[in-house]
GROMACS .gro file of C-alpha atoms in nm:
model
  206
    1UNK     CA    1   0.879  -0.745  -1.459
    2UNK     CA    2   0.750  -1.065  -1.343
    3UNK     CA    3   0.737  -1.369  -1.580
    4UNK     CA    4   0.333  -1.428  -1.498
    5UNK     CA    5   0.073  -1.230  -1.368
    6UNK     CA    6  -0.234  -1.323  -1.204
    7UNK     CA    7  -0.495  -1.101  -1.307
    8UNK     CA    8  -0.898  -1.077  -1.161
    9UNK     CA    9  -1.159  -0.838  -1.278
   10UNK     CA   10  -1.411  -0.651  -1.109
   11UNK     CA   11  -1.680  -0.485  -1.338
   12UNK     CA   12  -2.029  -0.385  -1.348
   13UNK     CA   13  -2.142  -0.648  -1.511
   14UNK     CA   14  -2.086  -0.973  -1.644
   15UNK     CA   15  -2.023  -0.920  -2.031
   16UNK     CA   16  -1.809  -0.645  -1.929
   17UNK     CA   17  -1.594  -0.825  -1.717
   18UNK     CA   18  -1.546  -1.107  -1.964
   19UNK     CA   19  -1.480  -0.863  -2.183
   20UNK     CA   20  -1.212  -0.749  -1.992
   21UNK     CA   21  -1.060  -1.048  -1.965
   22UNK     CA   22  -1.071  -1.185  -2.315
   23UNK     CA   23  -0.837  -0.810  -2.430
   24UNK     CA   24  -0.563  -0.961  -2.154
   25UNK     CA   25  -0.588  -1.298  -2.357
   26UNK     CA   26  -0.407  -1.171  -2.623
   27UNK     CA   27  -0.057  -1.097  -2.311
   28UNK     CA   28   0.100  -1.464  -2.316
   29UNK     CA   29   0.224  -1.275  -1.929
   30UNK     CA   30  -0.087  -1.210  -1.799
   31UNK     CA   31  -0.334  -1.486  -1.682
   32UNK     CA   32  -0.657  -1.512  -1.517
   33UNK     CA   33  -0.687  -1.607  -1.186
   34UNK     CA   34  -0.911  -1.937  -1.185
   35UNK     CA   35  -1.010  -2.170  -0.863
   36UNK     CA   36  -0.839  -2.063  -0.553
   37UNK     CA   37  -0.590  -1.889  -0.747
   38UNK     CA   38  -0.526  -1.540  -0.563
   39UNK     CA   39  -0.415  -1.246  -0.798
   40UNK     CA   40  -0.162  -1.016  -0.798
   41UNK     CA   41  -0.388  -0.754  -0.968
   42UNK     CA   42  -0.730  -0.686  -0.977
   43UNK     CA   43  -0.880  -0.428  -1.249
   44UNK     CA   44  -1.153  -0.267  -1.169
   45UNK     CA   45  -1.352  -0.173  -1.449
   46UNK     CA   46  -1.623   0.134  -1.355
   47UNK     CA   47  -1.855   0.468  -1.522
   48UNK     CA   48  -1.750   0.685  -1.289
   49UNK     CA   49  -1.526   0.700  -0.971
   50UNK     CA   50  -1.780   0.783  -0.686
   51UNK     CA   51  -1.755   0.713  -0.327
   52UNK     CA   52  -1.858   0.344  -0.338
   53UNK     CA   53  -1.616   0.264  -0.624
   54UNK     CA   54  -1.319   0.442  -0.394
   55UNK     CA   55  -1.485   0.159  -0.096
   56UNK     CA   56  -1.407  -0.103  -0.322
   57UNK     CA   57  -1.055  -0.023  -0.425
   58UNK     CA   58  -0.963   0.016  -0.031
   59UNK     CA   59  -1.173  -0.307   0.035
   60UNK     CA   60  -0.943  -0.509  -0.227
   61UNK     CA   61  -0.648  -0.321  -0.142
   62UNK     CA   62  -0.714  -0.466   0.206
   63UNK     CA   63  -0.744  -0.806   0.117
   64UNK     CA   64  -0.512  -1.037   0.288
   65UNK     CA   65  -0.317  -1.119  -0.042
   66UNK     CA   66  -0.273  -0.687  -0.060
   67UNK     CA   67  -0.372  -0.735  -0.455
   68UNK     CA   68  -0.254  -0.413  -0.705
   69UNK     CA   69  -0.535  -0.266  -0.853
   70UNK     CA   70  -0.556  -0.100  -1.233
   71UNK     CA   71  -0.878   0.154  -1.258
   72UNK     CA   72  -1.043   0.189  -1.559
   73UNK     CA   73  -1.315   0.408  -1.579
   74UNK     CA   74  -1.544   0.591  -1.864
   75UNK     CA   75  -1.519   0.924  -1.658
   76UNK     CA   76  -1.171   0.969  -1.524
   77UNK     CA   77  -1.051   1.372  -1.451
   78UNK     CA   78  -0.793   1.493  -1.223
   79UNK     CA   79  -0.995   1.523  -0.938
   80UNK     CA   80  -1.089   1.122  -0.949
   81UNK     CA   81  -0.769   1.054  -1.035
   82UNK     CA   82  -0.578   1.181  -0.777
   83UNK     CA   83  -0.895   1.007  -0.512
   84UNK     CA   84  -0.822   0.708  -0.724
   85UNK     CA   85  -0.416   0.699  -0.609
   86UNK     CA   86  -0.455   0.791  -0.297
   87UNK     CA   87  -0.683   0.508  -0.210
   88UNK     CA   88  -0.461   0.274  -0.372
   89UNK     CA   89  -0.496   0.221  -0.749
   90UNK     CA   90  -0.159   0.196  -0.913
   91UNK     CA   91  -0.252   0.224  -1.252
   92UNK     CA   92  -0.546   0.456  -1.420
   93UNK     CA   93  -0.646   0.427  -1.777
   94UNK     CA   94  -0.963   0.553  -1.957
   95UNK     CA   95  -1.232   0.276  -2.090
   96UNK     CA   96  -1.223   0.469  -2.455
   97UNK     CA   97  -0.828   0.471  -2.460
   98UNK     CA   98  -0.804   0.089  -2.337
   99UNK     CA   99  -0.658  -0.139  -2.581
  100UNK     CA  100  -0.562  -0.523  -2.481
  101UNK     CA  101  -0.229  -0.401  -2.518
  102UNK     CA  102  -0.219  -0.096  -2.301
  103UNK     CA  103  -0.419  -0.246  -1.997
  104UNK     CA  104  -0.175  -0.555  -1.982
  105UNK     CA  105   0.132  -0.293  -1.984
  106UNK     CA  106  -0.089  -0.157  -1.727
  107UNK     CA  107  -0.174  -0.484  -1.499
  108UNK     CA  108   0.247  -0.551  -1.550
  109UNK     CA  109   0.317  -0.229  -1.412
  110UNK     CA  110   0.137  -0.246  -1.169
  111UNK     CA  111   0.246  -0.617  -1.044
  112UNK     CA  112   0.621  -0.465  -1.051
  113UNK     CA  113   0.542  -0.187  -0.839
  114UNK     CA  114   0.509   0.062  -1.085
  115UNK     CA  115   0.211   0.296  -1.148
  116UNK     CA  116   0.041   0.434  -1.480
  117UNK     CA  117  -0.113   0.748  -1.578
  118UNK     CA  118  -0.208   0.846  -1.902
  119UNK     CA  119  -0.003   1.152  -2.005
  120UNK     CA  120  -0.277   1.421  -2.095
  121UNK     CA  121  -0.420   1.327  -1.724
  122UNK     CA  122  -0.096   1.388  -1.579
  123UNK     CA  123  -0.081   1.713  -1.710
  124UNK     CA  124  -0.431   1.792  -1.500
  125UNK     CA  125  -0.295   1.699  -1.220
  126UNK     CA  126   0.026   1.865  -1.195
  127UNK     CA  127  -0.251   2.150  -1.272
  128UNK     CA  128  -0.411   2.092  -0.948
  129UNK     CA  129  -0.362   2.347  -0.644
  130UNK     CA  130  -0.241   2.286  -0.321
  131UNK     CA  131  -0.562   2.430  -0.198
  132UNK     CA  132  -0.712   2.113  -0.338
  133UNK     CA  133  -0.554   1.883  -0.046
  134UNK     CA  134  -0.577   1.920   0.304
  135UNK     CA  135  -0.377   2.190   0.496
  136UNK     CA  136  -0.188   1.902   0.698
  137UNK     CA  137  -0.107   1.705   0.345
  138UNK     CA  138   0.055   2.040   0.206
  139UNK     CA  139   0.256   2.162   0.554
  140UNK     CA  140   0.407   1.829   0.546
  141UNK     CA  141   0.535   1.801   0.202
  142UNK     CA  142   0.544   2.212   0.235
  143UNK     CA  143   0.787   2.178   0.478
  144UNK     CA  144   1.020   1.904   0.427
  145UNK     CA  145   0.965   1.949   0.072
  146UNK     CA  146   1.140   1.720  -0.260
  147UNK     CA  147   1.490   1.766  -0.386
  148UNK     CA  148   1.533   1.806  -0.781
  149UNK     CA  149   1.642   1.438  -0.791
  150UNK     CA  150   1.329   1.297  -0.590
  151UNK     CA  151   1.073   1.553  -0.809
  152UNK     CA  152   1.236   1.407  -1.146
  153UNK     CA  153   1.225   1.029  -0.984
  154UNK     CA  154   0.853   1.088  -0.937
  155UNK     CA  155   0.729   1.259  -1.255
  156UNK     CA  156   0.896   0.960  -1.394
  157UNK     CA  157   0.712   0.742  -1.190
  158UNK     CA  158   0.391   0.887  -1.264
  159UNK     CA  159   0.445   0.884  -1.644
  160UNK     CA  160   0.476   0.498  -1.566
  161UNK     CA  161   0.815   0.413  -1.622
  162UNK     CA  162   0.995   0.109  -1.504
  163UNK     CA  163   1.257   0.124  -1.213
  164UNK     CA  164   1.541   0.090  -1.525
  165UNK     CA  165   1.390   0.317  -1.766
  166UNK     CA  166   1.399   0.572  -1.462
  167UNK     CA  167   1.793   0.486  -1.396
  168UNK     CA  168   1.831   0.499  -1.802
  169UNK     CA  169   1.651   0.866  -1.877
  170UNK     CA  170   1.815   1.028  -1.557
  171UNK     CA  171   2.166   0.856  -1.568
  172UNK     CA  172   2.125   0.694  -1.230
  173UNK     CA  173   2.202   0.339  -1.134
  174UNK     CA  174   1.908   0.138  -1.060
  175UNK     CA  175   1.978   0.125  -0.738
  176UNK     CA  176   1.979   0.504  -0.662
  177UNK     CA  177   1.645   0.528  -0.842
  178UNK     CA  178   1.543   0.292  -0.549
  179UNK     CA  179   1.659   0.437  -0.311
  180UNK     CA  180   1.518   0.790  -0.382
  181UNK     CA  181   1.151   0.606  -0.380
  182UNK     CA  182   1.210   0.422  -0.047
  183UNK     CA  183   1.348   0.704   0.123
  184UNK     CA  184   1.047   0.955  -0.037
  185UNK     CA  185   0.780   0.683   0.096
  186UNK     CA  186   0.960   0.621   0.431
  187UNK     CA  187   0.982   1.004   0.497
  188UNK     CA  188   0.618   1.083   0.465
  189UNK     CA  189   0.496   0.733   0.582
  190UNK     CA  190   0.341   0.659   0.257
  191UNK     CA  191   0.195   0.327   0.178
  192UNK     CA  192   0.354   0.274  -0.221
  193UNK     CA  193   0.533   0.466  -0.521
  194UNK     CA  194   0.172   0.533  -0.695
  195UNK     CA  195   0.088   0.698  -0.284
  196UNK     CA  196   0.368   0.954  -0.296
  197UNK     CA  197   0.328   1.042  -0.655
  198UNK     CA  198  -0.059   1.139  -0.565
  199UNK     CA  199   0.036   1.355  -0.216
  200UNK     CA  200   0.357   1.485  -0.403
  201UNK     CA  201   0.080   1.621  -0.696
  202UNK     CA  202  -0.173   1.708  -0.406
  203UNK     CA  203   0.087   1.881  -0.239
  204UNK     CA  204   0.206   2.137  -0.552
  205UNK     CA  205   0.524   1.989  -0.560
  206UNK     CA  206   0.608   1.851  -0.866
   0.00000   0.00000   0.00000
């Protein structure tokens, strides 16, 4: 992971957002972004995930700096989960499970390219139906489909596991780990890891 992260929050209002940032105080690696200072993730900080809340992830995603964004939200279920990572959230935690701790292993995650799902939620998604995405999402993944390695890779991924602890748990070298990603997100023209994990889900294939 990186040595510092530059951190933003986006929340409903203000006490909450200070809030926010006062928990990632107590991460010596994570740092507010102050001034001009751009981050490298912004955490969003939300009730529930409804269609103007999905706006502002793609609106920050699209910012010129391309910032990572952590969602934390009261209401989180599979269904606004898997909207959540497809938009472009890398990392999804639950306000009521949100310790300092946990969101700034979160907002590092996130700034080394990994995403975060909390376990119980993962389970709800791998629950969800291919019916649930749209016929072209599912023909594509359908019929191209995941070897063993790449499915493993990704459940891995979307437990949030580092690049090494994914190399470590499946006896791979770090490299090959890599490798399996790019060539999984270069294959179905996906636009990150945290992407393919949510189509690969949507898609009843892992």
């Amino acid at each position: 992971m990186r040595n510092t992260v530059r951190v933003s929050v986006v929340a409903e209002d203000p006490v909450l957002e200070a809030g926010t940032l006062s928990a990632l105080a107590s991460s010596p690696e994570v740092l507010p972004a102050v001034g001009d200072e751009l981050p490298d993730v912004t955490v969003v900080v939300v009730d529930r995930v409804a269609d103007p809340v999905l706006d502002l992830l793609r609106r920050t995603r699209a910012a010129d700096h391309r910032p990572e964004v952590v969602l934390v939200a009261t209401e989180l279920g599979p269904p606004e989960a898997l909207h959540a990572i497809a938009t472009g959230a890398r990392g999804l935690l639950r306000r009521r499970e949100t310790s300092g701790p946990r969101l700034a292993h979160a907002v590092l995650a996130a700034a080394s390219g990994d995403c975060t799902v909390p376990p119980d939620l993962l389970d709800g998604l791998l629950e969800q139906r291919t019916e649930d995405a749209g016929a072209g999402v599912a023909d594509a993944w359908g019929a191209a489909g995941l070897s063993e390695r790449e499915r493993a890779v990704l459940r891995l991924v979307a437990e949030g596991h580092e690049t090494s602890e994914i190399a470590g748990r499946l006896s791979y070298s770090v490299r090959t780990v890599t490798t399996v990603m790019h060539n999984v997100t270069q294959r179905f023209r996906l636009r990150n890891r945290a992407h393919a994990v949510a189509y690969a889900l949507r898609a009843g294939l892992l």
